[in-house]
Amino acid sequence: MKTKQWIQDNTYHYSQFNDIGALVDKKREKNLKISLCLPTLNEEKTIAKEIIIMRSELMHRFPLLDEIVVIDSGSTDNTREIAKSYGADVYLADDILPHIEKFKGKGENLWKAQYVLEGDIIVYIDADIKNIHHRFAYGLIGPLLLRDEVKYSKAFYDRPIAVDTSKLKPSGGGRVTELVIRPLFSLFTPQLAQIIQPLSGEYAGYREILEQLSFPLGYGIETSMLLDILGKWGIDIIAQVDLDKRIHRNQDTLSLGRMAFGIMQTFINRAEKMGLLSVADDLHHSMIQFSQSDENYSQDIHQIQLTERPPIITIPEYREKFGRS
Amino acid sequence: MNTNKKYLSGYPDIIDTLHTLKEVIISNIVMIGQEPMELQVIKDDDVAIANRSPRAAMFSERIGALSSVDECTTDSDGNPVALIKGRSPGKKPIIVCAHLDTTIKDPEDPTLWVTDSVITGPGIADNTVSAGALASLPEILEVLNIHLESDLYIVGLSQSLGKKNLTSARQFIANWRHQPRGAVILEGIEIGRLNYYSLGMVRAEITCQIPAVTGWEHKGETNTIIIFNEIINRIMAIEVPQRPKTRINIGRLDAGLKYGDTALTGTMGFEVVSDSLAMVDAVYGKIEDIVESIAYESQVTMQLKKQSNVGAYSLGYNHPLVKSAVSVMEELNLKPKISSSESELAVFLARQIPTITVGLTHGENVHKENASVEIEPMFKGIAQIIGILLAIDGGVCDEN
């Protein structure tokens, strides 16, 4: 079965790329620039450590990264000031391509980052990682530099979650993965079910691939990327890398419920376009949840719209800046 | 010896230059400090092949990867040791070291947080900030283009605190075949701290247990807290002299489980400190008598056990190393705060190695999980180490 071969050939452990000097040599040989993008919203507790370690290890000790850029959604804490103080280039998402309609969200930040970043390879890493290590970047960059056919790499983890501010739970991450996205992938696109953590927030890819992808602005960015890459180029350009432990903030079940809603919304939209299923009527955009107070249940309705940015290569300013005809 | 010499005059921009390594230094602090200190079994094919402290291993990894380090190894006691060879092979070596262990064992959240001005987290002030700065020293010397005449040994001491009783320092020095020129010990806080003498000290723990048996021979006190109260009263009645200056510190008391239950077990920790080791022994002997007598009187099981001890040693304020350290601090507008240190310093001084202990930065909540250190003063703290190393390399320890 092809998928079995894919797992064998395209699954790595970060330690296979521990020779960072060799990665730097390969980057120079290929004459590439590599950019790291950190999307933020109120990450003042973790952003400094991420920038410091990446700059120290992958710019000072080994010049693997050419730039570190923070794209901020409008933090109300000191995220932007702290990031600047440690030498990152910091942009407010709203200030990038300011003439187009403004949206909020991680997907918006990642999409707009493509316009300000200079790299041929773009690495996206969430800014809320408590146990940040430079392996999070070089582990993802490794297969992109050492395997010519690999154009997109995705992280997976043994991921403990922070139950509260002081206790770590050794397992239990990835509930939405196991209860929502893996069943859907298994039903419709079993090749993608081989990806161990399809919703992980860390991935890297060549600009030539990313610029051709639509970016949903809500929860569906990771799902849509995988489906679109599968549809356009096939799974063989994807690699997955075990980055060991990732400690991050936990989300409550209601938040995960809204995340699951957004991911299903994106999946159904893509699956319809790919001819994998047809939906008789338009989908609703309201997620209904309940909360209890004084023995009464109240209904909370969350509007979750499926808003997408088109491939950035369709934006004239981008085409002009990067010489795309 | 001119002890007013400006050791850092050749490096007028030293603080600015050290700032260029800010990320490297903080990365070392974070990456070393977030690793656990306790030994972990390393297995190869399911067979245990070694016990290793992940923190000591990370220290070795960080420092061993640097091209300016000539050798990096781990000694038989688990202390990572790095060597930067000097330009004059005949010179005696210089040692710079810091203890890697911290007083907080198994913290609930070992993560260190960094802002633009502060690093926060368990163990950061004592002594993670020093361990990180120490691991950065080869790169610091390189960026300052400093090549010492002497070999420089950079040592992370892995077992220092509490019951470990400075084991690492004792073993490291015991295995040392040649007398070093001098040594510098780094502590996280406070910057300006200058220790060049240690008082005689013994730290000990008294444990008390009410036997779980009945009968006429067990009709004494039935509550360890009451018993400890009596012990404390009798210790307080011991007359300690003004000269040699001597004091007894009762620092820990832990007994009982619940408000309403009789306390059946308990422990009490104390230390006796004096300018004279003979006086320490004399006072300790009196406490031994107190514990023994109360054990008989109360018909309970009591044990008095020494946890750690050091002798009273002093380099003397007039030693050129101390004078040079003061000069370096004054060059950096630091006000020296002189006090004793009953730590690795005593072990080094006992071997007649000219040694001082200095602090790196300001900090708060030293032994709590929310300990913090300030980032900016650390650069002066590191500059001070460079000045002291230059002084030792220039011969200030060679004349005595």
XYZ file of C-alpha atoms in Angstrom:
725
model
C 0.000 0.000 0.000
C 1.405 3.380 -1.007
C 0.620 5.056 2.274
C 2.752 2.543 4.157
C 5.657 3.373 1.878
C 4.991 7.095 2.394
C 5.188 6.753 6.161
C 8.464 4.877 5.868
C 10.016 7.334 3.457
C 8.630 10.630 4.672
C 8.514 10.363 8.470
C 11.507 11.677 10.400
C 12.735 12.363 13.892
C 14.274 15.784 14.407
C 17.516 14.182 15.609
C 18.133 13.071 12.020
C 18.826 16.742 11.304
C 20.965 17.511 14.357
C 23.927 18.300 12.104
C 22.801 21.874 11.647
C 26.086 22.783 9.962
C 25.222 20.355 7.156
C 21.835 22.044 6.767
C 23.535 25.429 6.495
C 25.875 24.029 3.823
C 22.906 22.661 1.876
C 21.061 25.959 2.173
C 24.084 27.800 0.755
C 24.508 25.228 -1.987
C 20.893 25.729 -3.027
C 21.212 29.524 -2.610
C 18.087 29.727 -0.464
C 16.809 32.175 2.121
C 14.848 30.844 5.086
C 12.331 32.872 7.113
C 10.761 32.086 10.450
C 7.285 33.492 11.111
C 5.781 33.681 14.594
C 2.078 34.612 14.561
C 1.074 36.232 17.856
C -1.834 37.472 19.885
C -0.999 38.316 23.518
C 2.025 36.027 23.847
C 4.202 38.206 26.124
C 5.076 35.246 28.374
C 6.541 33.056 25.628
C 7.551 35.233 22.698
C 10.906 36.400 24.093
C 12.165 32.899 24.750
C 11.222 31.745 21.235
C 13.033 34.645 19.586
C 16.083 34.410 21.854
C 16.659 30.709 21.314
C 16.053 30.846 17.560
C 18.356 33.849 17.140
C 21.047 32.360 19.353
C 21.058 28.900 17.841
C 19.921 29.366 14.229
C 21.244 32.819 13.431
C 24.255 33.356 15.728
C 25.681 29.842 16.097
C 24.455 28.423 12.789
C 23.195 30.881 10.145
C 20.276 28.713 9.082
C 17.597 31.388 9.442
C 17.811 34.659 7.564
C 15.042 36.455 9.406
C 12.609 36.110 12.298
C 9.356 37.963 11.835
C 6.483 38.382 14.270
C 3.057 39.010 12.723
C 0.757 40.264 15.452
C -3.028 40.328 15.421
C -3.215 43.349 17.740
C -1.957 42.166 21.116
C -3.051 44.252 24.075
C -0.124 43.073 26.214
C 3.608 43.754 25.620
C 4.113 41.108 22.944
C 5.217 43.482 20.199
C 7.510 45.561 22.442
C 9.224 42.477 23.864
C 9.639 40.906 20.424
C 11.224 44.112 19.103
C 13.545 44.329 22.095
C 15.011 40.947 21.147
C 15.601 41.902 17.544
C 12.648 40.371 15.705
C 10.987 42.270 12.871
C 7.492 42.973 14.137
C 4.453 43.756 12.012
C 0.880 44.440 12.912
C -1.165 42.303 10.529
C -3.482 45.216 9.777
C -0.516 47.262 8.503
C 0.380 44.711 5.837
C -1.409 45.274 2.514
C -3.510 47.886 4.314
C -5.806 48.679 1.411
C -7.469 45.244 1.393
C -10.239 44.245 3.761
C -8.912 43.485 7.237
C -9.532 40.254 9.118
C -8.296 38.863 12.423
C -6.855 35.456 13.134
C -3.855 33.202 12.790
C -4.653 32.342 9.175
C -4.655 36.039 8.288
C -1.245 36.471 9.916
C 0.255 33.482 8.116
C -1.162 34.609 4.776
C 0.049 38.199 5.112
C 3.447 36.994 6.349
C 4.139 35.716 2.855
C 4.134 39.311 1.627
C 6.648 40.653 4.166
C 8.930 37.625 4.498
C 11.875 37.338 2.129
C 12.554 33.610 2.396
C 12.313 30.909 -0.235
C 11.376 28.606 2.639
C 8.917 29.809 5.282
C 8.733 28.195 8.714
C 5.607 28.790 10.798
C 5.870 28.160 14.546
C 3.205 28.986 17.125
C 4.282 31.535 19.717
C 2.812 29.791 22.774
C 5.329 26.948 23.144
C 6.610 26.754 26.712
C 9.485 24.346 26.035
C 10.741 26.017 22.877
C 13.912 24.548 21.371
C 15.553 25.278 18.063
C 14.719 21.736 16.936
C 11.226 23.070 16.254
C 12.689 25.010 13.332
C 15.618 22.943 12.089
C 13.621 19.725 12.380
C 11.077 21.117 9.905
C 13.725 22.627 7.643
C 15.761 19.400 7.463
C 13.644 17.403 4.980
C 13.017 20.487 2.858
C 16.743 20.971 2.337
C 17.883 17.371 2.142
C 15.083 15.874 0.010
C 14.528 17.600 -3.324
C 11.016 16.214 -3.778
C 9.786 17.339 -0.328
C 8.237 20.821 -0.416
C 6.183 20.921 2.775
C 6.963 19.542 6.240
C 4.640 19.106 9.167
C 5.411 18.611 12.867
C 4.130 15.932 15.174
C 4.787 15.525 18.875
C 4.559 13.565 22.027
C 2.601 16.501 23.368
C 1.824 16.938 27.060
C -0.630 19.703 27.759
C -0.560 22.210 30.589
C -3.660 21.392 32.631
C -3.279 24.521 34.689
C -0.433 26.880 35.270
C 1.482 24.400 37.348
C 0.666 20.826 36.328
C 1.577 18.894 33.215
C -0.522 16.010 31.977
C 1.572 13.473 30.097
C -0.962 12.783 27.367
C -4.348 13.965 26.188
C -3.374 16.470 23.492
C -4.882 16.174 20.039
C -8.506 15.508 20.977
C -9.833 17.279 17.908
C -7.358 15.324 15.806
C -8.508 11.924 17.022
C -12.242 12.704 17.272
C -12.728 14.867 14.189
C -10.062 15.201 11.584
C -8.596 11.707 11.542
C -12.030 10.089 11.123
C -12.814 12.525 8.294
C -9.476 11.948 6.569
C -9.914 8.193 7.004
C -13.342 8.363 5.392
C -12.507 10.625 2.464
C -8.736 11.036 2.002
C -7.057 8.067 3.709
C -3.633 9.171 2.492
C -3.857 12.158 4.832
C -4.912 9.930 7.732
C -1.277 8.791 7.793
C -0.260 12.220 9.003
C 0.164 11.765 12.717
C -0.834 15.262 13.853
C -2.493 17.044 10.951
C -3.563 19.960 13.157
C -0.137 20.766 14.584
C 0.577 24.476 14.381
C 4.153 24.109 13.196
C 4.950 23.555 9.539
C 7.306 24.776 6.857
C 7.168 24.940 3.111
C 8.647 26.379 -0.006
C 7.190 29.716 -1.009
C 6.404 28.310 -4.474
C 3.915 25.940 -2.785
C 2.500 28.188 -0.063
C 1.810 31.102 -2.398
C -0.558 28.920 -4.388
C -2.702 27.926 -1.406
C -5.850 29.570 -0.063
C -5.659 30.403 3.641
C -8.849 30.034 5.740
C -8.729 32.661 8.471
C -10.182 30.613 11.289
C -9.529 27.122 12.573
C -9.287 25.378 9.193
C -5.892 26.567 7.976
C -4.001 23.340 8.700
C -6.790 21.141 7.293
C -7.147 23.133 4.095
C -3.392 23.233 3.498
C -3.135 19.463 3.615
C -6.184 18.900 1.411
C -5.024 21.473 -1.142
C -1.477 20.121 -1.250
C -2.825 16.602 -1.684
C -5.123 17.760 -4.473
C -2.503 19.833 -6.349
C 0.736 17.921 -5.879
C 0.044 14.651 -4.063
C 1.225 13.442 -0.678
C 4.787 12.723 -1.742
C 5.801 16.377 -1.383
C 4.825 16.236 2.318
C 7.133 15.046 5.111
C 6.316 14.791 8.809
C 8.854 15.275 11.590
C 8.720 14.119 15.212
C 9.768 17.156 17.248
C 9.517 15.319 20.583
C 7.645 17.091 23.393
C 5.693 20.285 22.935
C 4.225 21.925 26.025
C 1.510 24.434 25.354
C -1.573 25.917 26.929
C -4.573 23.670 27.192
C -7.959 24.667 25.774
C -11.285 23.834 27.379
C -13.760 21.492 25.741
C -16.073 24.264 24.547
C -13.196 25.990 22.772
C -12.222 22.690 21.190
C -15.857 22.260 20.121
C -15.719 25.544 18.210
C -12.393 24.496 16.729
C -13.934 21.197 15.594
C -16.829 23.120 14.018
C -14.474 25.313 12.007
C -12.375 22.367 10.897
C -15.439 20.402 9.732
C -16.680 23.484 7.937
C -13.365 23.751 6.063
C -13.208 20.028 5.383
C -16.714 19.827 3.930
C -16.073 22.886 1.769
C -12.869 21.384 0.374
C -14.285 17.875 0.015
C -17.166 19.256 -2.051
C -14.756 21.105 -4.343
C -12.698 17.937 -4.700
C -15.867 15.983 -5.634
C -15.568 13.747 -2.591
C -19.033 14.550 -1.235
C -22.040 16.708 -1.998
C -24.110 18.614 0.513
C -27.764 19.144 -0.407
C -28.125 22.531 1.262
C -25.853 25.353 2.395
C -24.163 24.743 5.704
C -25.113 26.793 8.734
C -22.509 29.055 10.288
C -23.692 28.967 13.898
C -22.142 26.749 16.537
C -24.612 26.181 19.346
C -23.207 25.502 22.811
C -24.668 25.540 26.295
C -23.569 26.854 29.626
C -25.142 26.222 33.024
C -25.742 28.733 35.765
C -28.055 28.467 38.810
C -29.590 25.291 37.425
C -30.496 27.053 34.194
C -29.024 26.283 30.826
C -28.311 29.148 28.537
C -27.653 28.810 24.859
C -24.486 30.373 23.431
C -24.471 30.803 19.692
C -21.111 31.412 18.034
C -20.975 32.625 14.473
C -18.104 30.881 12.712
C -17.804 32.052 9.143
C -15.688 30.268 6.595
C -13.625 33.175 5.338
C -10.603 32.528 3.170
C -7.797 34.509 1.667
C -7.087 33.529 -1.934
C -3.635 32.270 -2.921
C -1.405 35.279 -2.345
C 0.060 34.884 -5.796
C -3.239 36.332 -7.051
C -2.559 39.633 -5.236
C -0.945 42.173 -7.632
C 1.354 43.722 -4.990
C 2.715 40.287 -4.154
C 3.289 39.406 -7.791
C 5.122 42.656 -8.294
C 7.291 42.303 -5.178
C 8.321 38.725 -5.930
C 8.465 39.008 -9.719
C 5.646 36.589 -10.410
C 4.192 37.115 -13.846
C 51.390 44.576 43.873
C 49.358 47.497 42.597
C 45.824 46.476 43.433
C 44.363 49.686 42.042
C 45.177 48.483 38.575
C 42.364 48.859 36.007
C 41.933 45.316 34.788
C 39.163 46.205 32.352
C 40.775 49.358 30.939
C 41.650 47.467 27.763
C 37.966 46.734 27.247
C 36.174 50.089 27.436
C 33.142 48.754 25.567
C 32.946 45.475 27.436
C 29.308 45.865 28.501
C 28.231 46.741 24.945
C 30.232 43.825 23.580
C 28.645 41.433 26.074
C 25.233 42.639 24.919
C 25.983 41.189 21.489
C 25.862 37.783 23.154
C 22.614 38.478 25.012
C 20.635 35.827 23.148
C 23.396 33.249 23.522
C 23.677 33.823 27.269
C 19.914 33.737 27.880
C 19.558 30.665 25.655
C 22.172 28.873 27.730
C 20.424 29.891 30.940
C 17.047 28.685 29.691
C 18.210 25.483 28.029
C 20.300 24.396 31.031
C 17.817 25.594 33.638
C 14.805 23.799 32.216
C 16.532 20.400 32.376
C 16.063 18.324 35.544
C 19.088 17.942 37.823
C 18.253 14.527 39.241
C 20.161 11.588 37.805
C 18.328 9.606 35.143
C 19.207 6.144 33.918
C 20.449 6.057 30.344
C 19.605 2.791 28.613
C 21.087 1.223 25.554
C 19.000 -1.642 24.183
C 17.100 -1.799 27.491
C 20.319 -2.192 29.473
C 21.168 0.587 31.917
C 24.581 1.940 30.942
C 24.884 5.127 32.953
C 23.312 7.536 35.390
C 23.256 11.011 34.014
C 21.939 14.364 35.126
C 20.118 15.901 32.155
C 21.127 19.370 33.352
C 24.807 18.447 33.559
C 24.506 16.768 30.159
C 22.961 19.912 28.673
C 25.758 22.012 30.202
C 28.291 19.720 28.487
C 26.359 19.799 25.226
C 26.199 23.582 25.177
C 29.838 24.141 26.022
C 31.298 21.098 24.271
C 30.001 22.145 20.858
C 32.092 25.314 20.818
C 35.214 25.429 18.685
C 37.038 27.579 21.250
C 36.776 24.793 23.846
C 39.727 22.429 23.550
C 38.349 19.588 25.658
C 35.062 18.831 27.360
C 34.471 15.853 29.571
C 32.577 14.712 32.642
C 34.583 13.699 35.685
C 33.916 10.595 37.767
C 31.550 12.539 40.009
C 29.382 13.772 37.158
C 30.814 17.289 36.987
C 31.044 18.625 33.437
C 34.521 20.089 32.886
C 35.617 22.133 29.873
C 39.153 23.241 29.119
C 40.327 26.250 27.160
C 44.056 25.916 26.749
C 46.200 28.911 27.649
C 49.028 30.447 25.645
C 51.677 29.474 28.212
C 51.608 25.731 28.852
C 53.870 26.068 31.902
C 51.417 28.266 33.830
C 49.221 26.775 36.508
C 45.546 26.616 35.550
C 42.653 28.831 36.630
C 39.281 27.413 37.661
C 35.912 29.077 37.266
C 32.894 27.141 38.478
C 29.263 27.262 39.543
C 27.002 24.703 41.144
C 24.357 23.306 38.809
C 21.887 22.003 41.389
C 19.108 24.081 42.907
C 17.198 23.958 46.176
C 13.868 23.318 44.427
C 13.501 19.656 43.628
C 11.013 18.512 41.017
C 9.226 21.838 40.534
C 5.630 21.682 39.397
C 6.497 23.749 36.355
C 10.188 23.799 35.426
C 9.660 26.368 32.686
C 11.631 29.603 32.787
C 9.919 32.759 31.516
C 11.774 35.576 29.830
C 10.650 39.155 29.393
C 12.666 42.119 28.183
C 14.073 42.679 31.673
C 13.610 39.591 33.862
C 13.993 35.803 33.794
C 11.608 33.993 36.135
C 11.328 30.393 37.248
C 12.433 27.833 39.835
C 16.148 27.827 40.586
C 16.970 30.786 38.343
C 18.607 32.855 41.099
C 20.360 29.943 42.804
C 22.019 28.995 40.536
C 20.763 28.619 36.976
C 21.723 32.119 35.908
C 25.319 31.362 36.893
C 25.321 28.010 35.124
C 24.135 29.678 31.920
C 26.674 32.483 32.174
C 29.417 29.934 32.866
C 28.455 27.911 29.788
C 28.653 31.133 27.754
C 32.159 31.979 28.965
C 34.054 30.471 25.984
C 32.019 32.562 23.550
C 32.394 35.618 25.790
C 36.188 35.276 25.844
C 36.178 34.746 22.098
C 34.118 37.824 21.315
C 36.341 39.898 23.624
C 39.397 38.369 21.928
C 40.832 37.334 25.297
C 43.388 34.545 25.281
C 44.597 33.750 28.784
C 48.122 32.655 29.560
C 46.825 29.915 31.863
C 44.622 26.992 30.997
C 41.066 27.796 32.025
C 38.925 25.048 33.501
C 35.187 25.709 33.401
C 33.406 23.424 35.814
C 29.737 22.756 36.556
C 29.478 21.303 40.055
C 26.576 18.887 40.043
C 26.157 17.928 43.718
C 26.530 20.799 46.126
C 23.457 21.666 48.098
C 21.970 20.297 51.292
C 22.749 16.670 52.103
C 25.025 16.475 49.078
C 27.362 18.508 51.290
C 29.512 19.957 48.529
C 30.357 16.460 47.331
C 31.184 17.588 43.809
C 33.559 20.316 44.892
C 35.261 18.006 47.400
C 35.710 15.245 44.799
C 36.788 17.633 42.073
C 39.456 19.190 44.245
C 40.527 15.826 45.660
C 41.221 14.591 42.134
C 43.177 17.711 41.236
C 46.859 16.923 40.929
C 48.303 20.415 40.501
C 47.639 23.491 42.570
C 45.639 25.994 40.477
C 46.657 29.645 40.373
C 43.264 30.695 41.601
C 39.557 30.076 41.329
C 36.341 32.041 40.948
C 33.000 30.668 42.105
C 29.833 32.107 40.597
C 26.574 32.570 42.468
C 23.421 33.976 40.914
C 22.786 36.788 43.340
C 23.558 39.409 44.525
C 25.842 41.349 42.252
C 28.542 43.023 44.328
C 28.731 40.044 46.656
C 32.312 39.234 47.516
C 33.073 36.183 49.655
C 36.652 35.382 50.551
C 36.199 33.607 53.861
C 34.033 30.872 55.266
C 32.944 30.402 58.841
C 33.153 27.055 60.531
C 29.760 25.468 60.169
C 27.869 22.304 60.781
C 24.337 21.687 59.545
C 22.408 18.884 61.167
C 18.965 17.377 61.388
C 17.195 15.997 64.440
C 14.512 13.396 63.814
C 12.028 12.402 66.476
C 9.635 9.481 66.419
C 7.091 8.400 69.050
C 7.278 4.581 69.256
C 4.071 2.888 68.150
C 4.042 0.603 71.188
C 2.464 0.852 74.636
C 3.617 -0.185 78.100
C 5.065 1.318 81.236
C 8.388 2.073 79.555
C 6.706 4.395 76.998
C 4.917 6.831 79.224
C 6.900 9.924 78.244
C 5.835 12.776 75.954
C 3.457 11.716 73.223
C 3.806 14.660 70.870
C 6.948 15.424 68.863
C 6.097 19.128 68.647
C 6.179 19.369 72.459
C 9.472 17.500 72.431
C 10.961 19.845 69.848
C 9.753 22.755 71.930
C 11.823 21.409 74.811
C 14.842 20.855 72.578
C 14.627 24.415 71.279
C 14.349 25.806 74.820
C 17.485 23.964 75.891
C 19.404 24.943 72.731
C 18.463 28.565 73.346
C 19.926 28.246 76.829
C 23.359 27.326 75.461
C 25.715 30.202 76.080
C 27.560 31.069 72.871
C 30.541 33.422 73.034
C 30.861 36.864 71.439
C 34.427 35.910 70.535
C 34.933 33.763 68.595
C 31.686 34.966 67.068
C 29.265 32.060 67.176
C 25.586 31.564 66.488
C 22.985 28.819 66.314
C 20.335 29.068 63.610
C 17.225 26.910 63.855
C 16.003 27.011 60.285
C 13.508 24.205 59.744
C 10.816 22.430 61.723
C 8.438 19.898 60.265
C 6.161 17.780 62.445
C 2.659 16.321 62.468
C 0.041 15.784 59.810
C -3.303 17.309 60.821
C -4.583 20.005 63.194
C -6.340 17.542 65.498
C -3.914 14.618 65.464
C -0.969 14.115 67.763
C 2.318 14.641 65.944
C 4.152 11.313 66.055
C 7.114 12.179 63.821
C 9.074 15.292 63.098
C 12.370 16.729 61.948
C 14.233 19.870 62.857
C 17.147 21.380 60.957
C 19.699 23.724 62.454
C 23.185 25.032 61.889
C 25.988 26.140 64.149
C 28.266 28.795 62.645
C 31.413 30.228 64.174
C 34.708 31.895 63.370
C 36.235 28.907 65.115
C 35.663 25.328 64.040
C 36.564 24.216 67.605
C 33.687 26.322 68.914
C 31.349 24.755 66.320
C 32.362 21.326 67.581
C 31.903 22.369 71.216
C 28.389 23.759 70.632
C 27.457 20.767 68.499
C 28.584 18.485 71.329
C 26.233 20.305 73.723
C 23.333 19.825 71.292
C 24.213 16.133 71.069
C 23.898 15.917 74.865
C 20.535 17.710 74.786
C 19.128 15.357 72.168
C 20.394 12.285 73.984
C 18.999 13.366 77.343
C 15.575 14.288 75.961
C 15.387 10.978 74.112
C 15.823 9.191 77.451
C 13.556 11.516 79.402
C 10.727 11.339 76.877
C 11.195 7.694 75.901
C 11.150 8.489 72.209
C 13.408 7.589 69.313
C 15.644 10.511 68.395
C 18.488 10.808 65.968
C 20.923 13.632 65.375
C 22.658 13.490 62.033
C 25.142 15.884 60.433
C 24.081 16.917 56.951
C 27.013 19.051 55.985
C 29.988 20.767 57.481
C 32.761 23.105 56.452
C 35.790 24.498 58.177
C 36.633 28.124 58.891
C 39.031 29.488 56.300
C 39.916 32.934 55.073
C 41.916 34.336 52.216
C 42.183 37.617 54.094
C 41.053 41.022 52.890
C 44.627 41.947 52.084
C 45.077 39.087 49.631
C 45.786 40.538 46.161
C 42.951 38.485 44.680
C 40.453 40.112 47.041
C 41.942 43.560 46.448
C 41.854 43.009 42.692
C 38.242 41.875 42.838
C 37.371 45.054 44.740
C 39.197 47.107 42.073
C 37.317 45.364 39.280
C 34.014 45.983 41.056
C 34.864 49.637 41.541
C 35.773 49.916 37.854
C 32.257 48.729 37.126
C 30.703 51.039 39.756
C 29.739 48.079 41.922
C 29.875 48.379 45.677
C 31.446 45.264 47.194
C 29.362 43.563 49.871
C 31.637 41.374 51.928
C 30.335 38.386 53.859
C 31.160 34.770 54.568
C 30.159 31.864 52.369
C 29.893 28.364 53.737
C 29.830 26.750 50.310
C 32.314 25.558 47.670
C 34.512 28.450 48.751
C 35.404 26.649 51.995
C 36.432 23.523 50.072
C 38.723 25.485 47.779
C 40.194 27.584 50.591
C 40.833 24.432 52.638
C 43.098 23.323 49.814
C 44.838 26.707 49.941
C 43.611 27.652 46.493
C 43.131 31.443 46.330
C 39.406 31.632 45.686
C 36.581 34.127 45.835
C 32.838 33.870 45.278
C 31.014 36.624 43.396
C 27.380 37.259 42.471
C 26.048 37.939 38.994
C 22.873 40.007 39.188
C 19.908 41.173 41.252
C 17.124 38.749 42.087
C 14.042 38.085 44.179
C 12.238 35.127 45.759
C 15.501 33.201 45.578
C 14.337 29.821 46.806
C 10.747 29.944 45.581
C 9.280 28.626 42.351
C 8.713 32.215 41.188
C 12.345 33.228 41.680
C 13.507 35.908 39.286
C 16.690 37.631 38.170
C 17.222 40.884 36.331
C 18.834 40.585 32.925
C 20.600 43.941 32.564
C 22.834 43.824 35.695
C 24.034 40.408 34.576
C 26.289 42.007 31.971
C 28.191 43.880 34.681
C 28.282 40.652 36.657
C 29.897 38.882 33.731
C 32.290 41.777 33.059
C 33.375 41.457 36.678
C 34.268 37.781 36.102
C 36.353 38.728 33.082
C 38.205 41.347 35.121
C 38.917 38.887 37.917
C 40.113 36.220 35.465
C 42.426 38.789 33.871
C 43.733 39.686 37.331
C 44.473 36.058 38.193
C 46.031 35.509 34.773
C 48.110 38.612 35.370
C 49.593 37.045 38.491
C 47.746 38.452 41.511
C 47.575 35.005 43.088
C 51.174 34.163 42.352
C 52.877 36.371 44.945
C 51.419 34.913 48.158
